[in-house]
Short mmCIF file of C-alpha atoms in Angstrom, two decimals:
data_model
loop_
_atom_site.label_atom_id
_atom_site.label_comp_id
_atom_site.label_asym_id
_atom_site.label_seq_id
_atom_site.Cartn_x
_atom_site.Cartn_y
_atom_site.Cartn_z
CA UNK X 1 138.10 267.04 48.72
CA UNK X 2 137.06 265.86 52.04
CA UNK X 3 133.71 263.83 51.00
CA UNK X 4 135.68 262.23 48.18
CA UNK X 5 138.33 260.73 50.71
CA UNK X 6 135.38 259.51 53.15
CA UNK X 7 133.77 257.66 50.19
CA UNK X 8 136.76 256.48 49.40
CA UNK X 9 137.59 255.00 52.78
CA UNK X 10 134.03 253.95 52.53
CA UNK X 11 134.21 251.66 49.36
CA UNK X 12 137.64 250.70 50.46
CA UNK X 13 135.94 249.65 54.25
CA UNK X 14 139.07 251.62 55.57
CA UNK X 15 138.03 251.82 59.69
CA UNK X 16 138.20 255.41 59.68
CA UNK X 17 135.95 256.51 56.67
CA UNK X 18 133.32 254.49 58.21
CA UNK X 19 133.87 256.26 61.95
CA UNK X 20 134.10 259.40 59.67
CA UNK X 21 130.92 259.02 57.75
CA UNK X 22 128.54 257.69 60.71
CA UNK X 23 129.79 260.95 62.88
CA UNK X 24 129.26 263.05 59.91
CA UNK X 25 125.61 262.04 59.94
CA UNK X 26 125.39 262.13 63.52
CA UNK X 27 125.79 265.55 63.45
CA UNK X 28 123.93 266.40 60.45
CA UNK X 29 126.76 267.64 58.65
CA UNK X 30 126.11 268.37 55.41
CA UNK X 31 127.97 266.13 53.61
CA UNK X 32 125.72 263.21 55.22
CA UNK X 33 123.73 263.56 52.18
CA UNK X 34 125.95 262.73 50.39
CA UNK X 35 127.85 259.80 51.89
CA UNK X 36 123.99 258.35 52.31
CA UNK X 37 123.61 259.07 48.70
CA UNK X 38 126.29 256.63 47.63
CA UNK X 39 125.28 253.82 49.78
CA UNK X 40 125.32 250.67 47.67
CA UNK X 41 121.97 249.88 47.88
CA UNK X 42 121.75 246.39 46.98
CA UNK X 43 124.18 245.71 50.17
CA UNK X 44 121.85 247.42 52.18
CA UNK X 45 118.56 245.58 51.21
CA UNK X 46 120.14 242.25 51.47
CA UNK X 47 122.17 243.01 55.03
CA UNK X 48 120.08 241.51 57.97
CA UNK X 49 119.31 244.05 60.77
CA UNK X 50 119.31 242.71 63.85
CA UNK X 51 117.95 244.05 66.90
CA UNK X 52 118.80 243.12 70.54
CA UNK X 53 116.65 245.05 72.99
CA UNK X 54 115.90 244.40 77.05
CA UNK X 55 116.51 245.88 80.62
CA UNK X 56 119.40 247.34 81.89
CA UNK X 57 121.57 244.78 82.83
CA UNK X 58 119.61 241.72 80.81
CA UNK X 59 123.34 240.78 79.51
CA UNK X 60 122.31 242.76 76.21
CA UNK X 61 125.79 243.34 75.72
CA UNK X 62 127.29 240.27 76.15
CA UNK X 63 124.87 238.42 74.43
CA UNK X 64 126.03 240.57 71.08
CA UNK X 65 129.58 239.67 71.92
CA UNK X 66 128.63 236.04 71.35
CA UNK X 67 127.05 236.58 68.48
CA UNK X 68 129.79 238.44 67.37
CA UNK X 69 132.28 235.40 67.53
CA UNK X 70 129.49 232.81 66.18
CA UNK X 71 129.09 234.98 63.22
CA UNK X 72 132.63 235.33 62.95
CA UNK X 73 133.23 231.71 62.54
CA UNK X 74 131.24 231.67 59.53
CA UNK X 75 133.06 234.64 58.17
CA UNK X 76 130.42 236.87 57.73
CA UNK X 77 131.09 240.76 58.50
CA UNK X 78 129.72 241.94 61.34
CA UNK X 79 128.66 245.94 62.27
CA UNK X 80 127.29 246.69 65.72
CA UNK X 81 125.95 249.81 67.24
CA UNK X 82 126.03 250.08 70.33
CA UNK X 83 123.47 252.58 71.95
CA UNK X 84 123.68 254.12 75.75
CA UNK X 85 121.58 257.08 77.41
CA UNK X 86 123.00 260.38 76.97
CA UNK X 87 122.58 262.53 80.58
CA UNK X 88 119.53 264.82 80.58
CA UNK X 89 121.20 267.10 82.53
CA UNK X 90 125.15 267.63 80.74
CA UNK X 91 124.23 266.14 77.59
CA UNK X 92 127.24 264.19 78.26
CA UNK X 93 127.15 260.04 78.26
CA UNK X 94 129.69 257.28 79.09
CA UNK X 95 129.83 254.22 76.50
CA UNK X 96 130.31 251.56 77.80
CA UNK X 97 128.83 248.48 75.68
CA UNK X 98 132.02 248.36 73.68
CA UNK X 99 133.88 246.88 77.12
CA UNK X 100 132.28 243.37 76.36
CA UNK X 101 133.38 243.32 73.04
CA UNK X 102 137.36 243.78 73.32
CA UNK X 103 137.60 240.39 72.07
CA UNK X 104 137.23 241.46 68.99
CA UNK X 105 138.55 244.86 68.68
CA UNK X 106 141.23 243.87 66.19
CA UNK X 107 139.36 241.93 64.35
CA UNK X 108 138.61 243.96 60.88
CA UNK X 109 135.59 242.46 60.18
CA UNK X 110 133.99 243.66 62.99
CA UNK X 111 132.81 246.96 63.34
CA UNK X 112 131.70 248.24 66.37
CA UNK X 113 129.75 251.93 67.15
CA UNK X 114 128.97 253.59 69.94
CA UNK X 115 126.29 255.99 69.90
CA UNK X 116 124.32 258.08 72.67
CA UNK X 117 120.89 259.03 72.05
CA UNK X 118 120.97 262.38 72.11
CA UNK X 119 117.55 263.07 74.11
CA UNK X 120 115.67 260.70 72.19
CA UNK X 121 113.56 258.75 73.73
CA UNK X 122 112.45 255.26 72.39
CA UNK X 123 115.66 253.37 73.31
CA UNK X 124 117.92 254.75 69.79
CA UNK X 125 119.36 257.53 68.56
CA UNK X 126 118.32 259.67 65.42
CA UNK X 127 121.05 258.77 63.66
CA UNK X 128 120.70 255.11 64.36
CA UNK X 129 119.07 254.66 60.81
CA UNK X 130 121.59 255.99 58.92
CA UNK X 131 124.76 254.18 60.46
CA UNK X 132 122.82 250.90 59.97
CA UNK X 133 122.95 251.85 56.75
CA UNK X 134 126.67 252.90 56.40
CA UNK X 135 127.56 249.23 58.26
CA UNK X 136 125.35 247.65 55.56
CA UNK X 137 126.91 249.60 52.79
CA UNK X 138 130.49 249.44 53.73
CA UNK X 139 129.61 245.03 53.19
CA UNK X 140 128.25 244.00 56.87
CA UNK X 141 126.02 241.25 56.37
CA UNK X 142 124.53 241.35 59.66
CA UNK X 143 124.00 244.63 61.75
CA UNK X 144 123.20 244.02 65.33
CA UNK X 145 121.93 247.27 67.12
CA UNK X 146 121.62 247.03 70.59
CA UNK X 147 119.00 249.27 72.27
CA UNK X 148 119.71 251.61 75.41
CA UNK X 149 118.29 249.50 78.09
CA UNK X 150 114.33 249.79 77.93
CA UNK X 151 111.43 249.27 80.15
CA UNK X 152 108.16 248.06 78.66
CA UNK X 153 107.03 250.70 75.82
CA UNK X 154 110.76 251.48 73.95
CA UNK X 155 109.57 250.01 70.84
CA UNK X 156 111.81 252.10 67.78
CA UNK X 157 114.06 249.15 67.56
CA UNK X 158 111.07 246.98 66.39
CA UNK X 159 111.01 249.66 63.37
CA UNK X 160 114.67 249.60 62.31
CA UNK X 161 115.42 246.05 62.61
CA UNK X 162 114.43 243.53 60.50
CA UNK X 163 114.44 240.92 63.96
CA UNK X 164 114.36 241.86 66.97
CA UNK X 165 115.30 239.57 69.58
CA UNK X 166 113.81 241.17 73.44
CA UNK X 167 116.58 239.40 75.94
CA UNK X 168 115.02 238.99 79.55
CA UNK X 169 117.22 237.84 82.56
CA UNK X 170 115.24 236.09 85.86
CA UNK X 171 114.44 237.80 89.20
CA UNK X 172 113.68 241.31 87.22
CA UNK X 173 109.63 241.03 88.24
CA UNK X 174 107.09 238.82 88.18
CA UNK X 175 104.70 237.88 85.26
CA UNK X 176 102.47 240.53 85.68
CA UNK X 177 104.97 242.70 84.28
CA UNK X 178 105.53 240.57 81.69
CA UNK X 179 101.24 240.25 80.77
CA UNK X 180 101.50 244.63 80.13
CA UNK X 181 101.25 245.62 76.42
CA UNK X 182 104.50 246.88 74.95
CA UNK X 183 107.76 244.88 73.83
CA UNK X 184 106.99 241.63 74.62
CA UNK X 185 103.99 241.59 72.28
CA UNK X 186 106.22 242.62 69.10
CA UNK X 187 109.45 240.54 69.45
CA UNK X 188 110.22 238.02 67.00
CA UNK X 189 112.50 236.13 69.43
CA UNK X 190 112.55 236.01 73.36
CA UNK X 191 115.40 235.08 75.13
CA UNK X 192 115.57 234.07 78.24
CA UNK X 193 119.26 234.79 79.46
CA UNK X 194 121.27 233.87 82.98
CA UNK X 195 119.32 230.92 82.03
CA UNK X 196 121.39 229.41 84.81
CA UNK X 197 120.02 231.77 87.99
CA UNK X 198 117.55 230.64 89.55
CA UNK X 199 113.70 231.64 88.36
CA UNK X 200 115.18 230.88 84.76
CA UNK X 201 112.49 228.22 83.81
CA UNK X 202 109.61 229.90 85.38
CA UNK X 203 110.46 232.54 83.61
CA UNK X 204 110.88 230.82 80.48
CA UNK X 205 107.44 229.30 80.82
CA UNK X 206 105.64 232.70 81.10
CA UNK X 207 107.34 233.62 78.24
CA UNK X 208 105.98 230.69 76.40
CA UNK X 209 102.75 231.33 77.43
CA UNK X 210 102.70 234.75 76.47
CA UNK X 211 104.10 234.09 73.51
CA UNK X 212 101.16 231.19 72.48
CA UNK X 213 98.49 233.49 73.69
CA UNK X 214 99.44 237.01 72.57
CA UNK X 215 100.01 235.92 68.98
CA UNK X 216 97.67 233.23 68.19
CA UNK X 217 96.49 234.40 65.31
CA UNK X 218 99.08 234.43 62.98
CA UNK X 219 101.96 231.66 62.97
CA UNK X 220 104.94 233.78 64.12
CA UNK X 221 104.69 233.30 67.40
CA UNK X 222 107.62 234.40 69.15
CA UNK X 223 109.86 231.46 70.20
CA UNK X 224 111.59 231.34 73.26
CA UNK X 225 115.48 230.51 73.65
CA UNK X 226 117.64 230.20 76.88
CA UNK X 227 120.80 231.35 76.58
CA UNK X 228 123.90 232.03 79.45
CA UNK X 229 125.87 234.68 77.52
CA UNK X 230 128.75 235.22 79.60
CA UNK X 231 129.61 230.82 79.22
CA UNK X 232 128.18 230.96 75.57
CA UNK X 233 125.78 228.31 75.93
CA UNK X 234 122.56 228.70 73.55
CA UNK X 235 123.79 230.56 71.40
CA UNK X 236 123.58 227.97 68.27
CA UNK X 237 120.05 227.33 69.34
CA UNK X 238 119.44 231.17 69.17
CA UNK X 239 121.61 232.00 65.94
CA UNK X 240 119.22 229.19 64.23
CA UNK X 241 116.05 230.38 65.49
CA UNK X 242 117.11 233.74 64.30
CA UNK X 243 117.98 231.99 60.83
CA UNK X 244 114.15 230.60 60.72
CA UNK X 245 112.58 233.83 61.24
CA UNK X 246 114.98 235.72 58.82
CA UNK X 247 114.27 232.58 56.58
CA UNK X 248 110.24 232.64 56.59
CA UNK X 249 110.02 236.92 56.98
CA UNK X 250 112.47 237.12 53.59
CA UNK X 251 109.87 234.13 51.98
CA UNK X 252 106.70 235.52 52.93
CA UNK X 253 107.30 238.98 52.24
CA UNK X 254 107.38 240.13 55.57
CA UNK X 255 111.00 241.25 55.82
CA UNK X 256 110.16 243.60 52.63
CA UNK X 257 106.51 244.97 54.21
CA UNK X 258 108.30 245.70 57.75
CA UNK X 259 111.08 247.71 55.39
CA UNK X 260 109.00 249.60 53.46
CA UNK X 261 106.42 250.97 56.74
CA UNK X 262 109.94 251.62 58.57
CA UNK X 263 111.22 254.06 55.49
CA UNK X 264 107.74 255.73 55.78
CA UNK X 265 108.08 256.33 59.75
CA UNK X 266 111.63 257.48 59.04
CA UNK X 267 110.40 260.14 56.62
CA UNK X 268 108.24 261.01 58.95
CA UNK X 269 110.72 261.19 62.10
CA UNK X 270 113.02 263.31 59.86
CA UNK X 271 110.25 265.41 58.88
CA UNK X 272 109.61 266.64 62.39
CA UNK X 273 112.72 266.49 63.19
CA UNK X 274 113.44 269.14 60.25
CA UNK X 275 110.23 271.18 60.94
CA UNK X 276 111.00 271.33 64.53
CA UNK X 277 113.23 274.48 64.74
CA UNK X 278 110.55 276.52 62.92
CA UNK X 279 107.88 275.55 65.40
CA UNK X 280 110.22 277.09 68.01
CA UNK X 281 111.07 279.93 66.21
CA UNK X 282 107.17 280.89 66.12
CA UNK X 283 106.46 279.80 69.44
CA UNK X 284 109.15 281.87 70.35
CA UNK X 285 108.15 285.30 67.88
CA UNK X 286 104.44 284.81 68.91
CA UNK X 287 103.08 286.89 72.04
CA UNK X 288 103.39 285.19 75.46
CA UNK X 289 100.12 285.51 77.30
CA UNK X 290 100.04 281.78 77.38
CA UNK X 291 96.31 282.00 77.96
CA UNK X 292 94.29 279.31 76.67
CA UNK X 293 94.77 275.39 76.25
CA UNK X 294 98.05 274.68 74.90
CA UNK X 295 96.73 272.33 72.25
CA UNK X 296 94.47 274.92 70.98
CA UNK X 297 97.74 277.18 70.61
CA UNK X 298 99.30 274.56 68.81
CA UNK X 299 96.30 274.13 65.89
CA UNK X 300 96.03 278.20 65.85
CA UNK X 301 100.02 278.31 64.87
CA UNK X 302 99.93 275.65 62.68
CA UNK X 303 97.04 277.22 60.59
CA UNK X 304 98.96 280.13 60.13
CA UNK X 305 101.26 280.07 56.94
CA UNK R 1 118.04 274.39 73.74
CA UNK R 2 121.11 275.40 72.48
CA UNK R 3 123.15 272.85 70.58
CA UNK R 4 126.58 272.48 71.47
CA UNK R 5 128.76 270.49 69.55
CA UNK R 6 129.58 266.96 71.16
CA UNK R 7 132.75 265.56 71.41
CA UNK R 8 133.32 262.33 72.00
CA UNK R 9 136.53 261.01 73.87
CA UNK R 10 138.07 257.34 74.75
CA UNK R 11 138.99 256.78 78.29
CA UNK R 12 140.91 253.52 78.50
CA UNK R 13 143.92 251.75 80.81
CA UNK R 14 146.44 249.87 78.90
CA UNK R 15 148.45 247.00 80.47
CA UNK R 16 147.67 244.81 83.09
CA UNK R 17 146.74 247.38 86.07
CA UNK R 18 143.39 246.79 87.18
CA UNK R 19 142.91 250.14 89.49
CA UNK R 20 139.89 251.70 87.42
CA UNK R 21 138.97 254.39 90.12
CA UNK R 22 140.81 257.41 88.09
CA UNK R 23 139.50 256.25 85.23
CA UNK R 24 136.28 255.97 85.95
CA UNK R 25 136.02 259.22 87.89
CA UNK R 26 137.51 260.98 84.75
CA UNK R 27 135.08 259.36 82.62
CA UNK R 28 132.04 260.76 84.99
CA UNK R 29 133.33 264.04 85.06
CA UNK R 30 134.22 264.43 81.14
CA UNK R 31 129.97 263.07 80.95
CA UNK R 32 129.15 265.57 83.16
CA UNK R 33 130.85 268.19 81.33
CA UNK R 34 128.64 267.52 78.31
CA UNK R 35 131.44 264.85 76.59
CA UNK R 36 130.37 261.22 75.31
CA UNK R 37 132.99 259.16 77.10
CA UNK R 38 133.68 255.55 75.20
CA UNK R 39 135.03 253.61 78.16
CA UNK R 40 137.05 250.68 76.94
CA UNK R 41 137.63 248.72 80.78
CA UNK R 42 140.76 247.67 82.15
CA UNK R 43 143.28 245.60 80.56
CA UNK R 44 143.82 246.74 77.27
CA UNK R 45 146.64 246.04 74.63
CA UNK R 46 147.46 249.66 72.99
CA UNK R 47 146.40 248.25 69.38
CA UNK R 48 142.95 247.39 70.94
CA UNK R 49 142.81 250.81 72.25
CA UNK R 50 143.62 252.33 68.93
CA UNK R 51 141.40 250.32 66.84
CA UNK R 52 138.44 251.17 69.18
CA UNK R 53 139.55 254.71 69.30
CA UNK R 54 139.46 254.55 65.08
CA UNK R 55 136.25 252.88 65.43
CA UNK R 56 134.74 255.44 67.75
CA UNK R 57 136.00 258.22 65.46
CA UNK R 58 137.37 259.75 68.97
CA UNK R 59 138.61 263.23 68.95
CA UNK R 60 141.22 262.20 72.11
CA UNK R 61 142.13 259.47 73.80
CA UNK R 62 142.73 259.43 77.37
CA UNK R 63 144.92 256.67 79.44
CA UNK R 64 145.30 256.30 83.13
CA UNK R 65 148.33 254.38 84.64
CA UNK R 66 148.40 253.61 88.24
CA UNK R 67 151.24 250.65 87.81
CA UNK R 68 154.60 252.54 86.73
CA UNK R 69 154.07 251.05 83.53
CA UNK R 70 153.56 254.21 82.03
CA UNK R 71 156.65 255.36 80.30
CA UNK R 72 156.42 251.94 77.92
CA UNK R 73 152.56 251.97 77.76
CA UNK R 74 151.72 255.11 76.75
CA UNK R 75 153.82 255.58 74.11
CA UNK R 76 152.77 252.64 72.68
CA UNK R 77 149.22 253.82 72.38
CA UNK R 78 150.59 256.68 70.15
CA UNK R 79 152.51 254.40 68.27
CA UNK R 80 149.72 252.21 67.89
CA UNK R 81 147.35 255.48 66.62
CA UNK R 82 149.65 256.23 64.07
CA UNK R 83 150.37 252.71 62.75
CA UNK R 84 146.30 252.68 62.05
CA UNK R 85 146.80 256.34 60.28
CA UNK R 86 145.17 257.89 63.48
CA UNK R 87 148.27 259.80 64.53
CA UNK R 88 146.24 262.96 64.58
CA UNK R 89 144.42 261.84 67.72
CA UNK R 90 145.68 263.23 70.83
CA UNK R 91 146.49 261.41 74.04
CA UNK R 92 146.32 262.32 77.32
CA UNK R 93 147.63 260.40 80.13
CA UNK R 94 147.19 260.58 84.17
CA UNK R 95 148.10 258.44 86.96
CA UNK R 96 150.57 257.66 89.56
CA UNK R 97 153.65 259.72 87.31
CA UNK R 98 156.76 260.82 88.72
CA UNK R 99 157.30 264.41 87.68
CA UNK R 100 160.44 263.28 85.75
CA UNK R 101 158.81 261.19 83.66
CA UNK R 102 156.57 263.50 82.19
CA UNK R 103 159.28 265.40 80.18
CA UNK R 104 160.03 262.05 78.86
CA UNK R 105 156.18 261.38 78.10
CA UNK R 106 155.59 264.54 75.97
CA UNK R 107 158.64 263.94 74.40
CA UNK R 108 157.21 260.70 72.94
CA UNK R 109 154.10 262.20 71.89
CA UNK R 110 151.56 262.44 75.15
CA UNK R 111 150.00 265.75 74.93
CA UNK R 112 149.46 266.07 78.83
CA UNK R 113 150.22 264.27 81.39
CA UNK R 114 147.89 264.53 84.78
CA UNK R 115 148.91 263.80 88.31
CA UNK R 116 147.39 263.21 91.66
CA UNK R 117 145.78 266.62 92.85
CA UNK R 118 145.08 268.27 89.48
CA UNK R 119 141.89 270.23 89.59
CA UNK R 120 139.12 268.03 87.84
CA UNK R 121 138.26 271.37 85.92
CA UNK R 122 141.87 271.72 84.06
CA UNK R 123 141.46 268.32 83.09
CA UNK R 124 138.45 269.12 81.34
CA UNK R 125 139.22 272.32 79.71
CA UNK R 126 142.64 269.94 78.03
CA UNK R 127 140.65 267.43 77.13
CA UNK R 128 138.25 270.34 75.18
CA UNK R 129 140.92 272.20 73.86
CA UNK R 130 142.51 269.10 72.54
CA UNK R 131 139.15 268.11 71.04
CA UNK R 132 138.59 271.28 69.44
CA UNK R 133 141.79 271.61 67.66
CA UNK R 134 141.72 267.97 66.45
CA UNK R 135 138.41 268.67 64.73
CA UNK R 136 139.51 271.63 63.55
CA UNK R 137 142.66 269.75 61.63
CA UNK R 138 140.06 267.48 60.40
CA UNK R 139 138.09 269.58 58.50
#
């Protein structure tokens, strides 16, 4: 039986049930239910979900790579997805996150994912939950997702991940940019990479300052780390901030409240998602005069049952 | 909005040739024909390619050789696939191939071999077909 050999390779962590099972949910096959079904939970509660989010071209990608190794060197198992833009136009994408992580491709205890997102917006992919999930369950400790790159309002990852570190570079805009709601306000950690380029400290500063003033009121207020990725340097400093907040969010009860809103939204995502295809089907059977406000449409065909 | 199933493909160069053009333009076109294209860069041992191929869950792998390396290279890559039990994958290789060679390439396991001047639009429809009957041993 096909499911029985995927959950097979799955308790055994063989490299291809896991591929197997994370493209069988991708594509809502229905066996995912299954495969999700036998999840070991109490790997997946305890895994920490990383998120690294930021512009195109931040050094998202190489910043994972180094956490990769660090990680590595304390022996912990490491999944990563990797999420690019799929093309509005063919559907089609090209992955290409996985190129900074070679180092590591035979390295067992890494598992790395590449997923497009599939026309959703938000800077992940639907599935995105679910393979965290199969990387937790197949005994990764840590689960870095990296986000498509994002402007200012791609804010899913701060939903999935239990951290979510928001990696600027220098010479991307000035502050102003910086002052608009969005990302910056809900970030656990900002990191200031390329912290070698010039505009790296003003940069840094602004950060600070945003992060004092945007979340006085409670006591996690984002900290700031510099990092240059691509030379590994801050990356200790960064690993242990990440260790602090992970620390004080699985303490106060954070980690568990930000969990347990994120299954709700996920319900809720999946909901839509599922009742989708009937609201086309009756936009679709119902006459087209398209007179009238669309909204009002909307309520008038939801009423009906 | 109709749904069309996705396949996703590896386009990768193995060995120490650094000319990604081919590659690359491969890669664009395969996106633009509606694939999700995991690029793996230049410079690749064929074990890394097969592990990230594994990883990937990849329905075909594609290789481009522009070096003469070819007849050792990609061979190795199948060799390498079915060492990690992924010998069901297909590759496909293109490049700079003398047309003797490619006897000698499907003969060690390359299921088509592409050379300078091919039509962009057969390469496409091998890498489908190749995709579709690999998923269709699958399941």
């Amino acid at each position: 039986m096909m499911s029985e050999h995927i959950l097979k390779g799955l308790r055994d962590r063989d490299p291809r049930g896991i591929a197997r099972a994370i493209s069988l949910v991708e594509e809502n096959d229905p066996l995912a239910d299954e495969i999700l079904a036998s999840l070991d939970d109490s790997l997946v509660d305890q895994a920490m979900v990383l998120g690294i989010t930021g512009p195109p071209g931040a050094g998202k990608s190489t910043l994972t790579d180094r956490i990769l190794s660090n990680y590595r060197s304390q022996d912990k198992r490491v999944g990563v997805i990797a999420i690019d833009p799929s093309s509005p136009i063919s559907g089609g994408a090209i992955l290409g996150d996985r190129i900074r992580m070679m180092r590591h491709a035979l390295d067992q205890d890494v598992v790395v994912r590449s997923m497009a997102t599939r026309g959703r917006l938000g800077g992940l992919c639907a599935a995105a939950g679910a393979a965290v999930r199969i990387l937790a369950g197949s005994g990764c400790s840590v689960v870095i997702i990296e986000t498509v790159g994002v402007g200012q309002s791609e804010m899913d990852i701060i939903r999935l991940a239990d951290i979510t570190a928001l990696v600027l570079a220098p010479g991307m805009g000035d502050d102003i940019q910086a002052m608009k709601a969005g990302l910056l306000e809900v970030a656990d950690l900002l990191v200031v990479n390329k912290a070698d380029c010039a505009g790296a400290d003003t940069l840094a500063m602004d950060m600070e300052s945003m992060a004092r003033e945007g979340r006085g009121k409670d006591n996690n207020k984002a900290k700031v780390c510099m990092t240059v990725a691509s030379e590994g340097k801050g990356i200790d400093d960064l690993l242990a901030a990440i260790e602090t907040v992970d620390a004080s969010h699985r303490e106060s009860g954070e980690r568990r409240m930000r969990r347990d809103k994120a299954y709700d939204l996920e319900v809720l995502d999946w909901a839509l998602e599922m009742t989708k295809p009937l609201i086309i089907e009756k936009i679709e059977k119902s006459d087209h005069d398209r007179k009238g406000d669309p909204r009002l449409r909307a309520a008038k065909l939801l009423e009906q049952e | 909005m109709s749904v069309q199933k996705k396949y996703r493909v590896l386009i990768g160069k193995p060995g120490l040739d650094g000319h990604d053009r081919g590659a690359k333009f491969i890669a664009r076109a395969l996106r633009d024909a509606g694939f999700e294209v995991v690029y793996t860069g230049i410079r690749r041992t064929p074990e890394e390619i097969a592990a990230a191929a594994v990883q990937e869950d990849v329905s075909a792998v594609g290789l481009s050789s522009l070096s003469g390396a070819h007849l050792s290279l990609f061979p190795a890559v199948v060799e390498a696939l079915e060492k990690v039990g992924a010998g069901d994958i297909p590759v496909i290789g293109g490049g700079v191939i003398p047309k003797e060679d490619i006897k000698v390439l499907k003969d060690a396991g390359i299921s088509d071999v592409f050379t300078p001047g091919t039509p962009v639009g057969h390469i496409i429809a091998v890498f489908r077909s190749a995709c579709e009957l690999q998923e269709g041993r699958r399941s």
